[in-house]
Amino acid sequence: MSTDEQTQPAITGFPPEFATLMQLGDLVTPMAVRVAAHLHLVDHIQNGAHDVESLAKLTDSHQDTLRRLIRHLVAIDVLEESAPDHYVPTALGELLAHGHPLTQVGWLDPDHMIGRADLSLVHLFDAVRGGGSVYGQRYGREFWDDVSDDAVLGATFYDLMANGQKTIFSEVVKQRDWSGVRRILDVGGADGDLIAAVLAKEPGISATLLELPGPAARARARFEEAGLTGKADVVDGSFFDPLPGTADLIAVSFVLHNWPDEDAVRILRNCSDALEPGGSVLLIECADQSPSKPDRGFTSGDLRMLAYFGGRERTYEEWQELAVAAGMRIDSVSGTLAYGARMLSLVKSSD
Ligand SMILES: C[S@@+](CC[C@H](N)C(=O)[O-])C[C@H]1O[C@@H](n2cnc3c(N)ncnc32)[C@H](O)[C@@H]1O
């Protein structure tokens, strides 16, 4: 009796939800795709190795096991067996090539920061029970220490984020009114993309970026290359300490969602203390506005923030509460920008 004959009658006796839930809970397929990304399988195929024996040699894999992995990749339409023992990627599989313009390798390959961090989701049980991050439990050090101290891993993180952030920042620069801004401080400003975009439009503004040492070095090199040295300086440090100097605009972009409320309030209080009179904090974050059914991208992002950092995605109401806890209030909020981001302008409650 074939496997199909054995399993079909049992499955057909169940309502469709049975198969749907099996698929929702399936860990095999996501892991098989990640192994394919990690082994550079599609790259090797595109470079001319189409059969299992050659692919096993190139990927240093056990031949029979690799054949079984490939068989599953064919079953889920990532690869196609176009002739016996001759594999080619489908349009879906091509996105696993490292050189593809829309490559998804950064999200999947554990040699890349997000692919690596995603594997900590195996410990989501502990995150849910304990309410904190599990990245450190898996790897013995925290996410940002890996990003800052390991230049190769760090580059995979910032390269993956770059396209999305550039799109969001160009909208921020276009939509925000910059009149009256003299000095901007970008807290946790990564490679300096936001500052570079602001200064390209408003060269009269002076800028400071605060970052951990690894990304700070990248930002410094970036500013030098862009001819911004002297206009935009970079300070190594932590936003849990008093901020370097004061500014009339303090940008905090996709930083607070990495932190639980208590830490996020500490960061915001430091920002508030460094604001010049009449100044504001520009938060760039997602802010789900309590629709009847939560958005799946928002909720899965939220659980990622939990597992990686003990952080959280926040609804607009939660941002309001956080601002109040830091002695501030939301003065204005923009419409939705790319990737669901919004600009929230925070001022001191007393202003
Ligand atoms: C999700 S990234 C956002 C980067 C950038 N603001 C953006 O929107 O693209 C968060 C940044 O916070 C930085 N960071 C983490 N802990 C920090 C700390 N204690 N002090 C300063 N920066 C920190 C990280 O290095 C990282 O670049």
mmCIF file of C-alpha atoms and ligand atoms in Angstrom:
data_model
loop_
_atom_site.group_PDB
_atom_site.id
_atom_site.type_symbol
_atom_site.label_atom_id
_atom_site.label_comp_id
_atom_site.label_asym_id
_atom_site.label_seq_id
_atom_site.Cartn_x
_atom_site.Cartn_y
_atom_site.Cartn_z
ATOM 1 C CA MET A 1 0.000 0.000 0.000
ATOM 2 C CA SER A 2 1.398 3.428 -0.916
ATOM 3 C CA THR A 3 1.765 6.178 1.671
ATOM 4 C CA ASP A 4 -1.073 8.077 -0.029
ATOM 5 C CA GLU A 5 -3.427 5.128 0.267
ATOM 6 C CA GLN A 6 -2.558 4.791 3.928
ATOM 7 C CA THR A 7 -3.068 8.459 4.837
ATOM 8 C CA GLN A 8 -5.772 9.687 2.441
ATOM 9 C CA PRO A 9 -8.757 7.856 3.956
ATOM 10 C CA ALA A 10 -7.848 9.053 7.461
ATOM 11 C CA ILE A 11 -7.436 12.710 6.348
ATOM 12 C CA THR A 12 -10.615 12.802 4.230
ATOM 13 C CA GLY A 13 -12.664 11.938 7.308
ATOM 14 C CA PHE A 14 -11.763 15.276 8.953
ATOM 15 C CA PRO A 15 -13.067 18.824 8.434
ATOM 16 C CA PRO A 16 -10.845 21.194 6.379
ATOM 17 C CA GLU A 17 -9.677 22.921 9.597
ATOM 18 C CA PHE A 18 -7.775 19.750 10.445
ATOM 19 C CA ALA A 19 -5.394 20.118 7.483
ATOM 20 C CA THR A 20 -5.216 23.910 7.911
ATOM 21 C CA LEU A 21 -4.064 23.612 11.509
ATOM 22 C CA MET A 22 -1.579 20.889 10.583
ATOM 23 C CA GLN A 23 -0.088 23.301 8.042
ATOM 24 C CA LEU A 24 -0.081 26.259 10.451
ATOM 25 C CA GLY A 25 1.824 24.204 13.008
ATOM 26 C CA ASP A 26 4.196 22.541 10.558
ATOM 27 C CA LEU A 27 7.834 23.166 11.468
ATOM 28 C CA VAL A 28 9.304 20.864 8.831
ATOM 29 C CA THR A 29 8.706 23.073 5.808
ATOM 30 C CA PRO A 30 10.050 26.342 7.315
ATOM 31 C CA MET A 31 13.141 24.460 8.483
ATOM 32 C CA ALA A 32 13.632 22.747 5.091
ATOM 33 C CA VAL A 33 13.551 26.160 3.373
ATOM 34 C CA ARG A 34 16.054 27.516 5.910
ATOM 35 C CA VAL A 35 18.406 24.560 5.364
ATOM 36 C CA ALA A 36 18.201 25.157 1.599
ATOM 37 C CA ALA A 37 19.122 28.827 2.135
ATOM 38 C CA HIS A 38 21.950 27.916 4.505
ATOM 39 C CA LEU A 39 23.428 25.360 2.072
ATOM 40 C CA HIS A 40 23.275 27.883 -0.822
ATOM 41 C CA LEU A 41 21.441 25.123 -2.685
ATOM 42 C CA VAL A 42 19.861 27.348 -5.311
ATOM 43 C CA ASP A 43 23.132 29.185 -5.925
ATOM 44 C CA HIS A 44 24.895 25.868 -6.561
ATOM 45 C CA ILE A 45 22.137 24.764 -8.934
ATOM 46 C CA GLN A 46 22.285 28.064 -10.789
ATOM 47 C CA ASN A 47 26.042 27.606 -11.077
ATOM 48 C CA GLY A 48 25.495 24.333 -12.936
ATOM 49 C CA ALA A 49 25.242 21.537 -10.329
ATOM 50 C CA HIS A 50 21.839 19.949 -10.923
ATOM 51 C CA ASP A 51 22.127 16.390 -9.534
ATOM 52 C CA VAL A 52 22.101 15.201 -5.934
ATOM 53 C CA GLU A 53 25.616 13.740 -5.956
ATOM 54 C CA SER A 54 27.197 17.022 -7.112
ATOM 55 C CA LEU A 55 25.033 19.051 -4.745
ATOM 56 C CA ALA A 56 25.944 16.786 -1.814
ATOM 57 C CA LYS A 57 29.664 17.305 -2.550
ATOM 58 C CA LEU A 58 29.325 21.068 -2.907
ATOM 59 C CA THR A 59 27.265 21.446 0.271
ATOM 60 C CA ASP A 60 29.252 18.880 2.257
ATOM 61 C CA SER A 61 26.031 16.970 2.940
ATOM 62 C CA HIS A 62 25.042 13.341 3.397
ATOM 63 C CA GLN A 63 23.886 12.320 -0.080
ATOM 64 C CA ASP A 64 20.772 10.318 0.782
ATOM 65 C CA THR A 65 19.613 12.864 3.347
ATOM 66 C CA LEU A 66 20.110 15.720 0.899
ATOM 67 C CA ARG A 67 18.048 13.764 -1.665
ATOM 68 C CA ARG A 68 15.214 13.580 0.876
ATOM 69 C CA LEU A 69 15.461 17.293 1.614
ATOM 70 C CA ILE A 70 15.387 18.058 -2.109
ATOM 71 C CA ARG A 71 12.368 15.767 -2.534
ATOM 72 C CA HIS A 72 10.503 17.871 0.035
ATOM 73 C CA LEU A 73 11.617 21.075 -1.698
ATOM 74 C CA VAL A 74 10.127 19.668 -4.916
ATOM 75 C CA ALA A 75 6.913 18.769 -3.066
ATOM 76 C CA ILE A 76 6.538 22.376 -1.853
ATOM 77 C CA ASP A 77 7.385 23.869 -5.286
ATOM 78 C CA VAL A 78 10.714 25.422 -4.352
ATOM 79 C CA LEU A 79 12.561 23.126 -6.777
ATOM 80 C CA GLU A 80 11.403 21.205 -9.821
ATOM 81 C CA GLU A 81 12.805 17.889 -11.065
ATOM 82 C CA SER A 82 12.856 18.764 -14.763
ATOM 83 C CA ALA A 83 14.479 15.402 -15.714
ATOM 84 C CA PRO A 84 15.445 12.418 -13.527
ATOM 85 C CA ASP A 85 17.947 13.643 -10.905
ATOM 86 C CA HIS A 86 18.103 17.066 -12.544
ATOM 87 C CA TYR A 87 16.844 19.893 -10.330
ATOM 88 C CA VAL A 88 16.081 23.512 -11.168
ATOM 89 C CA PRO A 89 14.640 26.244 -8.945
ATOM 90 C CA THR A 90 11.077 27.396 -9.542
ATOM 91 C CA ALA A 91 10.314 31.153 -9.540
ATOM 92 C CA LEU A 92 9.739 30.728 -5.790
ATOM 93 C CA GLY A 93 13.043 28.904 -5.318
ATOM 94 C CA GLU A 94 14.966 31.599 -7.199
ATOM 95 C CA LEU A 95 14.348 33.921 -4.231
ATOM 96 C CA LEU A 96 16.713 31.658 -2.294
ATOM 97 C CA ALA A 97 19.636 32.677 -4.502
ATOM 98 C CA HIS A 98 22.022 34.975 -2.641
ATOM 99 C CA GLY A 99 22.399 37.270 -5.659
ATOM 100 C CA HIS A 100 18.674 37.652 -6.483
ATOM 101 C CA PRO A 101 17.550 41.293 -6.134
ATOM 102 C CA LEU A 102 14.675 40.128 -3.897
ATOM 103 C CA THR A 103 16.657 37.432 -2.125
ATOM 104 C CA GLN A 104 15.071 36.218 1.124
ATOM 105 C CA VAL A 105 18.258 34.613 2.371
ATOM 106 C CA GLY A 106 18.734 37.258 5.070
ATOM 107 C CA TRP A 107 15.433 36.235 6.657
ATOM 108 C CA LEU A 108 16.171 32.513 6.491
ATOM 109 C CA ASP A 109 19.849 31.615 6.649
ATOM 110 C CA PRO A 110 21.110 31.254 10.245
ATOM 111 C CA ASP A 111 24.452 32.701 9.092
ATOM 112 C CA HIS A 112 22.520 35.974 8.769
ATOM 113 C CA MET A 113 21.358 37.853 11.857
ATOM 114 C CA ILE A 114 17.594 37.576 11.404
ATOM 115 C CA GLY A 115 17.735 33.969 10.181
ATOM 116 C CA ARG A 116 19.827 33.263 13.277
ATOM 117 C CA ALA A 117 17.518 35.142 15.641
ATOM 118 C CA ASP A 118 14.434 33.407 14.222
ATOM 119 C CA LEU A 119 15.757 30.080 15.487
ATOM 120 C CA SER A 120 15.264 31.399 19.025
ATOM 121 C CA LEU A 121 11.513 31.157 18.314
ATOM 122 C CA VAL A 122 11.888 27.469 19.187
ATOM 123 C CA HIS A 123 12.023 28.789 22.776
ATOM 124 C CA LEU A 124 8.799 30.801 22.444
ATOM 125 C CA PHE A 125 7.372 28.541 25.164
ATOM 126 C CA ASP A 126 9.815 30.065 27.650
ATOM 127 C CA ALA A 127 9.286 33.601 26.334
ATOM 128 C CA VAL A 128 5.535 33.280 26.832
ATOM 129 C CA ARG A 129 5.898 31.769 30.295
ATOM 130 C CA GLY A 130 8.613 34.137 31.446
ATOM 131 C CA GLY A 131 7.612 37.265 29.488
ATOM 132 C CA GLY A 132 11.146 37.978 28.299
ATOM 133 C CA SER A 133 13.569 37.410 25.420
ATOM 134 C CA VAL A 134 14.983 33.982 24.570
ATOM 135 C CA TYR A 135 17.743 34.961 22.095
ATOM 136 C CA GLY A 136 20.270 35.089 24.943
ATOM 137 C CA GLN A 137 19.056 31.746 26.274
ATOM 138 C CA ARG A 138 19.825 30.175 22.899
ATOM 139 C CA TYR A 139 23.097 31.898 22.055
ATOM 140 C CA GLY A 140 24.573 32.909 25.423
ATOM 141 C CA ARG A 141 24.712 36.613 24.534
ATOM 142 C CA GLU A 142 22.194 39.259 23.637
ATOM 143 C CA PHE A 143 21.098 40.205 20.112
ATOM 144 C CA TRP A 144 22.630 43.696 20.098
ATOM 145 C CA ASP A 145 25.958 42.428 21.434
ATOM 146 C CA ASP A 146 26.154 40.043 18.459
ATOM 147 C CA VAL A 147 25.232 42.836 16.033
ATOM 148 C CA SER A 148 27.704 45.303 17.513
ATOM 149 C CA ASP A 149 30.648 42.981 18.212
ATOM 150 C CA ASP A 150 30.511 40.696 15.155
ATOM 151 C CA ALA A 151 31.096 42.825 12.063
ATOM 152 C CA VAL A 152 30.001 40.089 9.638
ATOM 153 C CA LEU A 153 26.737 39.299 11.445
ATOM 154 C CA GLY A 154 26.152 43.007 12.022
ATOM 155 C CA ALA A 155 26.491 43.718 8.296
ATOM 156 C CA THR A 156 23.867 41.072 7.481
ATOM 157 C CA PHE A 157 21.431 42.832 9.831
ATOM 158 C CA TYR A 158 21.960 46.364 8.537
ATOM 159 C CA ASP A 159 22.052 45.265 4.882
ATOM 160 C CA LEU A 160 18.730 43.481 5.308
ATOM 161 C CA MET A 161 17.113 46.498 6.966
ATOM 162 C CA ALA A 162 18.586 49.053 4.559
ATOM 163 C CA ASN A 163 16.094 48.948 1.676
ATOM 164 C CA GLY A 164 13.005 49.181 3.849
ATOM 165 C CA GLN A 165 14.451 51.882 6.079
ATOM 166 C CA LYS A 166 15.591 54.014 3.108
ATOM 167 C CA THR A 167 12.046 53.926 1.704
ATOM 168 C CA ILE A 168 10.534 54.914 5.057
ATOM 169 C CA PHE A 169 13.104 57.666 5.656
ATOM 170 C CA SER A 170 12.576 59.231 2.236
ATOM 171 C CA GLU A 171 8.859 59.504 3.090
ATOM 172 C CA VAL A 172 9.716 60.949 6.520
ATOM 173 C CA VAL A 173 11.965 63.578 4.968
ATOM 174 C CA LYS A 174 9.314 64.519 2.377
ATOM 175 C CA GLN A 175 6.355 64.654 4.735
ATOM 176 C CA ARG A 176 7.802 66.310 7.829
ATOM 177 C CA ASP A 177 8.134 70.069 8.199
ATOM 178 C CA TRP A 178 11.832 70.748 8.933
ATOM 179 C CA SER A 179 11.559 74.495 9.325
ATOM 180 C CA GLY A 180 13.017 75.636 12.616
ATOM 181 C CA VAL A 181 15.027 72.447 13.226
ATOM 182 C CA ARG A 182 18.660 73.317 14.003
ATOM 183 C CA ARG A 183 20.082 70.167 15.549
ATOM 184 C CA ILE A 184 18.952 66.579 15.237
ATOM 185 C CA LEU A 185 20.127 63.763 17.476
ATOM 186 C CA ASP A 186 19.427 60.264 16.118
ATOM 187 C CA VAL A 187 19.357 57.815 18.996
ATOM 188 C CA GLY A 188 20.240 54.249 17.915
ATOM 189 C CA GLY A 189 20.634 55.626 14.390
ATOM 190 C CA ALA A 190 22.391 52.545 12.929
ATOM 191 C CA ASP A 191 24.256 53.305 9.670
ATOM 192 C CA GLY A 192 23.071 56.919 9.574
ATOM 193 C CA ASP A 193 20.514 56.531 6.784
ATOM 194 C CA LEU A 194 17.991 58.856 8.431
ATOM 195 C CA ILE A 195 20.553 61.593 9.083
ATOM 196 C CA ALA A 196 21.955 61.268 5.561
ATOM 197 C CA ALA A 197 18.440 61.616 4.096
ATOM 198 C CA VAL A 198 17.604 64.643 6.279
ATOM 199 C CA LEU A 199 20.867 66.436 5.505
ATOM 200 C CA ALA A 200 20.477 65.814 1.775
ATOM 201 C CA LYS A 201 17.281 67.897 1.939
ATOM 202 C CA GLU A 202 18.192 70.259 4.804
ATOM 203 C CA PRO A 203 21.970 70.810 4.699
ATOM 204 C CA GLY A 204 21.730 73.581 7.312
ATOM 205 C CA ILE A 205 20.821 71.155 10.117
ATOM 206 C CA SER A 206 23.645 69.768 12.247
ATOM 207 C CA ALA A 207 23.375 66.148 13.316
ATOM 208 C CA THR A 208 24.658 63.693 15.899
ATOM 209 C CA LEU A 209 24.160 59.937 15.835
ATOM 210 C CA LEU A 210 24.376 57.842 19.003
ATOM 211 C CA GLU A 211 25.146 54.121 18.599
ATOM 212 C CA LEU A 212 26.891 51.087 20.032
ATOM 213 C CA PRO A 213 30.550 50.836 18.886
ATOM 214 C CA GLY A 214 30.061 48.430 15.916
ATOM 215 C CA PRO A 215 27.290 50.341 14.120
ATOM 216 C CA ALA A 216 28.881 53.645 15.180
ATOM 217 C CA ALA A 217 32.006 52.709 13.191
ATOM 218 C CA ARG A 218 29.850 51.871 10.156
ATOM 219 C CA ALA A 219 28.016 55.207 10.450
ATOM 220 C CA ARG A 220 31.304 57.121 10.724
ATOM 221 C CA ALA A 221 32.602 55.465 7.546
ATOM 222 C CA ARG A 222 29.283 56.150 5.825
ATOM 223 C CA PHE A 223 29.315 59.883 6.742
ATOM 224 C CA GLU A 224 32.916 60.213 5.630
ATOM 225 C CA GLU A 225 32.075 58.629 2.271
ATOM 226 C CA ALA A 226 29.084 60.952 1.864
ATOM 227 C CA GLY A 227 31.196 64.026 2.652
ATOM 228 C CA LEU A 228 29.223 64.648 5.859
ATOM 229 C CA THR A 229 32.149 64.587 8.297
ATOM 230 C CA GLY A 230 31.946 67.770 10.366
ATOM 231 C CA LYS A 231 28.216 68.142 9.659
ATOM 232 C CA ALA A 232 27.182 64.834 11.189
ATOM 233 C CA ASP A 233 29.157 63.421 14.075
ATOM 234 C CA VAL A 234 28.911 59.984 15.627
ATOM 235 C CA VAL A 235 29.097 59.221 19.340
ATOM 236 C CA ASP A 236 29.730 55.727 20.726
ATOM 237 C CA GLY A 237 27.526 55.176 23.736
ATOM 238 C CA SER A 238 24.276 53.910 25.147
ATOM 239 C CA PHE A 239 20.856 55.524 25.182
ATOM 240 C CA PHE A 240 20.463 54.208 28.734
ATOM 241 C CA ASP A 241 23.006 56.854 29.793
ATOM 242 C CA PRO A 242 22.456 60.618 29.566
ATOM 243 C CA LEU A 243 22.447 61.540 25.863
ATOM 244 C CA PRO A 244 25.379 63.422 24.316
ATOM 245 C CA GLY A 245 24.311 67.080 24.303
ATOM 246 C CA THR A 246 20.919 68.556 23.534
ATOM 247 C CA ALA A 247 18.870 68.869 20.350
ATOM 248 C CA ASP A 248 15.604 70.400 19.241
ATOM 249 C CA LEU A 249 14.693 67.190 17.395
ATOM 250 C CA ILE A 250 15.542 63.750 18.753
ATOM 251 C CA ALA A 251 14.817 60.887 16.368
ATOM 252 C CA VAL A 252 14.114 57.432 17.793
ATOM 253 C CA SER A 253 13.409 55.144 14.870
ATOM 254 C CA PHE A 254 12.458 51.489 15.353
ATOM 255 C CA VAL A 255 14.344 51.439 18.631
ATOM 256 C CA LEU A 256 11.640 51.364 21.301
ATOM 257 C CA HIS A 257 9.923 48.282 19.853
ATOM 258 C CA ASN A 258 13.116 46.402 20.759
ATOM 259 C CA TRP A 259 12.556 47.066 24.463
ATOM 260 C CA PRO A 260 10.015 46.246 27.156
ATOM 261 C CA ASP A 261 8.025 49.166 28.581
ATOM 262 C CA GLU A 262 10.311 49.842 31.529
ATOM 263 C CA ASP A 263 13.413 50.212 29.318
ATOM 264 C CA ALA A 264 11.529 52.111 26.614
ATOM 265 C CA VAL A 265 10.418 54.641 29.257
ATOM 266 C CA ARG A 266 14.033 55.021 30.437
ATOM 267 C CA ILE A 267 15.162 55.765 26.871
ATOM 268 C CA LEU A 268 12.313 58.239 26.354
ATOM 269 C CA ARG A 269 13.079 60.001 29.640
ATOM 270 C CA ASN A 270 16.704 60.423 28.530
ATOM 271 C CA CYS A 271 15.429 61.892 25.264
ATOM 272 C CA SER A 272 13.079 64.227 27.115
ATOM 273 C CA ASP A 273 15.962 65.419 29.349
ATOM 274 C CA ALA A 274 18.066 66.200 26.254
ATOM 275 C CA LEU A 275 15.359 68.228 24.457
ATOM 276 C CA GLU A 276 15.915 71.925 23.984
ATOM 277 C CA PRO A 277 12.934 74.122 24.995
ATOM 278 C CA GLY A 278 10.077 73.631 22.542
ATOM 279 C CA GLY A 279 11.780 70.591 20.983
ATOM 280 C CA SER A 280 10.208 67.242 20.154
ATOM 281 C CA VAL A 281 10.973 63.561 19.873
ATOM 282 C CA LEU A 282 10.300 62.034 16.470
ATOM 283 C CA LEU A 283 9.309 58.408 16.981
ATOM 284 C CA ILE A 284 9.212 56.265 13.864
ATOM 285 C CA GLU A 285 7.454 52.991 14.620
ATOM 286 C CA CYS A 286 4.450 50.901 13.660
ATOM 287 C CA ALA A 287 1.343 51.849 15.624
ATOM 288 C CA ASP A 288 -1.542 49.504 15.019
ATOM 289 C CA GLN A 289 -4.769 51.417 15.575
ATOM 290 C CA SER A 290 -6.824 48.651 17.180
ATOM 291 C CA PRO A 291 -8.699 47.305 14.157
ATOM 292 C CA SER A 292 -11.370 44.699 14.901
ATOM 293 C CA LYS A 293 -8.946 41.926 13.901
ATOM 294 C CA PRO A 294 -5.222 42.481 14.560
ATOM 295 C CA ASP A 295 -2.958 42.602 11.529
ATOM 296 C CA ARG A 296 -0.953 39.380 11.159
ATOM 297 C CA GLY A 297 2.252 41.218 10.216
ATOM 298 C CA PHE A 298 1.918 43.322 13.368
ATOM 299 C CA THR A 299 1.245 40.354 15.654
ATOM 300 C CA SER A 300 4.019 38.160 14.248
ATOM 301 C CA GLY A 301 6.426 41.129 14.429
ATOM 302 C CA ASP A 302 5.359 41.571 18.040
ATOM 303 C CA LEU A 303 6.228 37.951 18.934
ATOM 304 C CA ARG A 304 9.567 38.329 17.145
ATOM 305 C CA MET A 305 10.318 41.412 19.266
ATOM 306 C CA LEU A 306 9.440 39.349 22.346
ATOM 307 C CA ALA A 307 11.685 36.419 21.426
ATOM 308 C CA TYR A 308 14.661 38.470 20.199
ATOM 309 C CA PHE A 309 14.673 41.242 22.800
ATOM 310 C CA GLY A 310 11.757 41.011 25.244
ATOM 311 C CA GLY A 311 10.430 43.977 23.230
ATOM 312 C CA ARG A 312 6.986 44.550 21.757
ATOM 313 C CA GLU A 313 5.068 46.169 18.904
ATOM 314 C CA ARG A 314 2.651 48.764 20.270
ATOM 315 C CA THR A 315 -0.777 50.018 19.335
ATOM 316 C CA TYR A 316 -1.382 53.767 19.162
ATOM 317 C CA GLU A 317 -3.014 53.617 22.610
ATOM 318 C CA GLU A 318 0.055 51.841 24.015
ATOM 319 C CA TRP A 319 2.326 54.557 22.597
ATOM 320 C CA GLN A 320 0.129 57.127 24.314
ATOM 321 C CA GLU A 321 0.518 55.307 27.639
ATOM 322 C CA LEU A 322 4.288 54.982 27.171
ATOM 323 C CA ALA A 323 4.619 58.703 26.410
ATOM 324 C CA VAL A 324 2.676 59.576 29.558
ATOM 325 C CA ALA A 325 4.864 57.255 31.664
ATOM 326 C CA ALA A 326 7.911 59.196 30.387
ATOM 327 C CA GLY A 327 6.345 62.583 31.196
ATOM 328 C CA MET A 328 5.468 63.290 27.550
ATOM 329 C CA ARG A 329 2.434 63.337 25.261
ATOM 330 C CA ILE A 330 1.812 62.600 21.593
ATOM 331 C CA ASP A 331 1.450 65.925 19.823
ATOM 332 C CA SER A 332 0.753 64.562 16.341
ATOM 333 C CA VAL A 333 0.752 61.320 14.387
ATOM 334 C CA SER A 334 1.196 60.824 10.640
ATOM 335 C CA GLY A 335 -0.717 58.497 8.360
ATOM 336 C CA THR A 336 0.797 55.137 7.525
ATOM 337 C CA LEU A 337 4.116 55.204 5.674
ATOM 338 C CA ALA A 338 5.838 52.255 3.955
ATOM 339 C CA TYR A 339 5.876 48.994 5.938
ATOM 340 C CA GLY A 340 3.150 50.262 8.291
ATOM 341 C CA ALA A 341 5.445 52.835 9.926
ATOM 342 C CA ARG A 342 4.119 56.107 11.349
ATOM 343 C CA MET A 343 5.724 59.280 12.627
ATOM 344 C CA LEU A 344 4.682 60.159 16.166
ATOM 345 C CA SER A 345 5.750 63.539 17.476
ATOM 346 C CA LEU A 346 6.187 63.604 21.266
ATOM 347 C CA VAL A 347 6.598 66.736 23.393
ATOM 348 C CA LYS A 348 7.043 67.185 27.140
ATOM 349 C CA SER A 349 3.664 67.062 28.895
ATOM 350 C CA SER A 350 4.378 70.512 30.313
ATOM 351 C CA ASP A 351 4.788 72.056 26.773
HETATM 352 C C1 LIG B 1 16.173 48.122 14.993
HETATM 353 S S1 LIG B 1 17.634 49.054 14.955
HETATM 354 C C2 LIG B 1 17.006 50.595 14.294
HETATM 355 C C3 LIG B 1 18.081 51.383 13.651
HETATM 356 C C4 LIG B 1 17.656 52.710 13.015
HETATM 357 N N1 LIG B 1 17.202 53.673 13.985
HETATM 358 C C5 LIG B 1 16.610 52.480 11.945
HETATM 359 O O1 LIG B 1 15.478 52.889 12.113
HETATM 360 O O2 LIG B 1 16.977 51.874 10.933
HETATM 361 C C6 LIG B 1 17.959 49.463 16.651
HETATM 362 C C7 LIG B 1 19.325 50.097 16.866
HETATM 363 O O3 LIG B 1 19.500 50.333 18.265
HETATM 364 C C8 LIG B 1 20.897 50.198 18.546
HETATM 365 N N2 LIG B 1 21.101 49.985 19.978
HETATM 366 C C9 LIG B 1 20.809 48.880 20.713
HETATM 367 N N3 LIG B 1 21.128 49.072 22.002
HETATM 368 C C10 LIG B 1 21.636 50.332 22.088
HETATM 369 C C11 LIG B 1 22.115 51.123 23.171
HETATM 370 N N4 LIG B 1 22.122 50.661 24.424
HETATM 371 N N5 LIG B 1 22.533 52.383 22.908
HETATM 372 C C12 LIG B 1 22.524 52.871 21.632
HETATM 373 N N6 LIG B 1 22.059 52.173 20.564
HETATM 374 C C13 LIG B 1 21.626 50.913 20.789
HETATM 375 C C14 LIG B 1 21.294 49.001 17.717
HETATM 376 O O4 LIG B 1 22.677 48.941 17.521
HETATM 377 C C15 LIG B 1 20.476 49.217 16.440
HETATM 378 O O5 LIG B 1 21.238 49.856 15.441
#
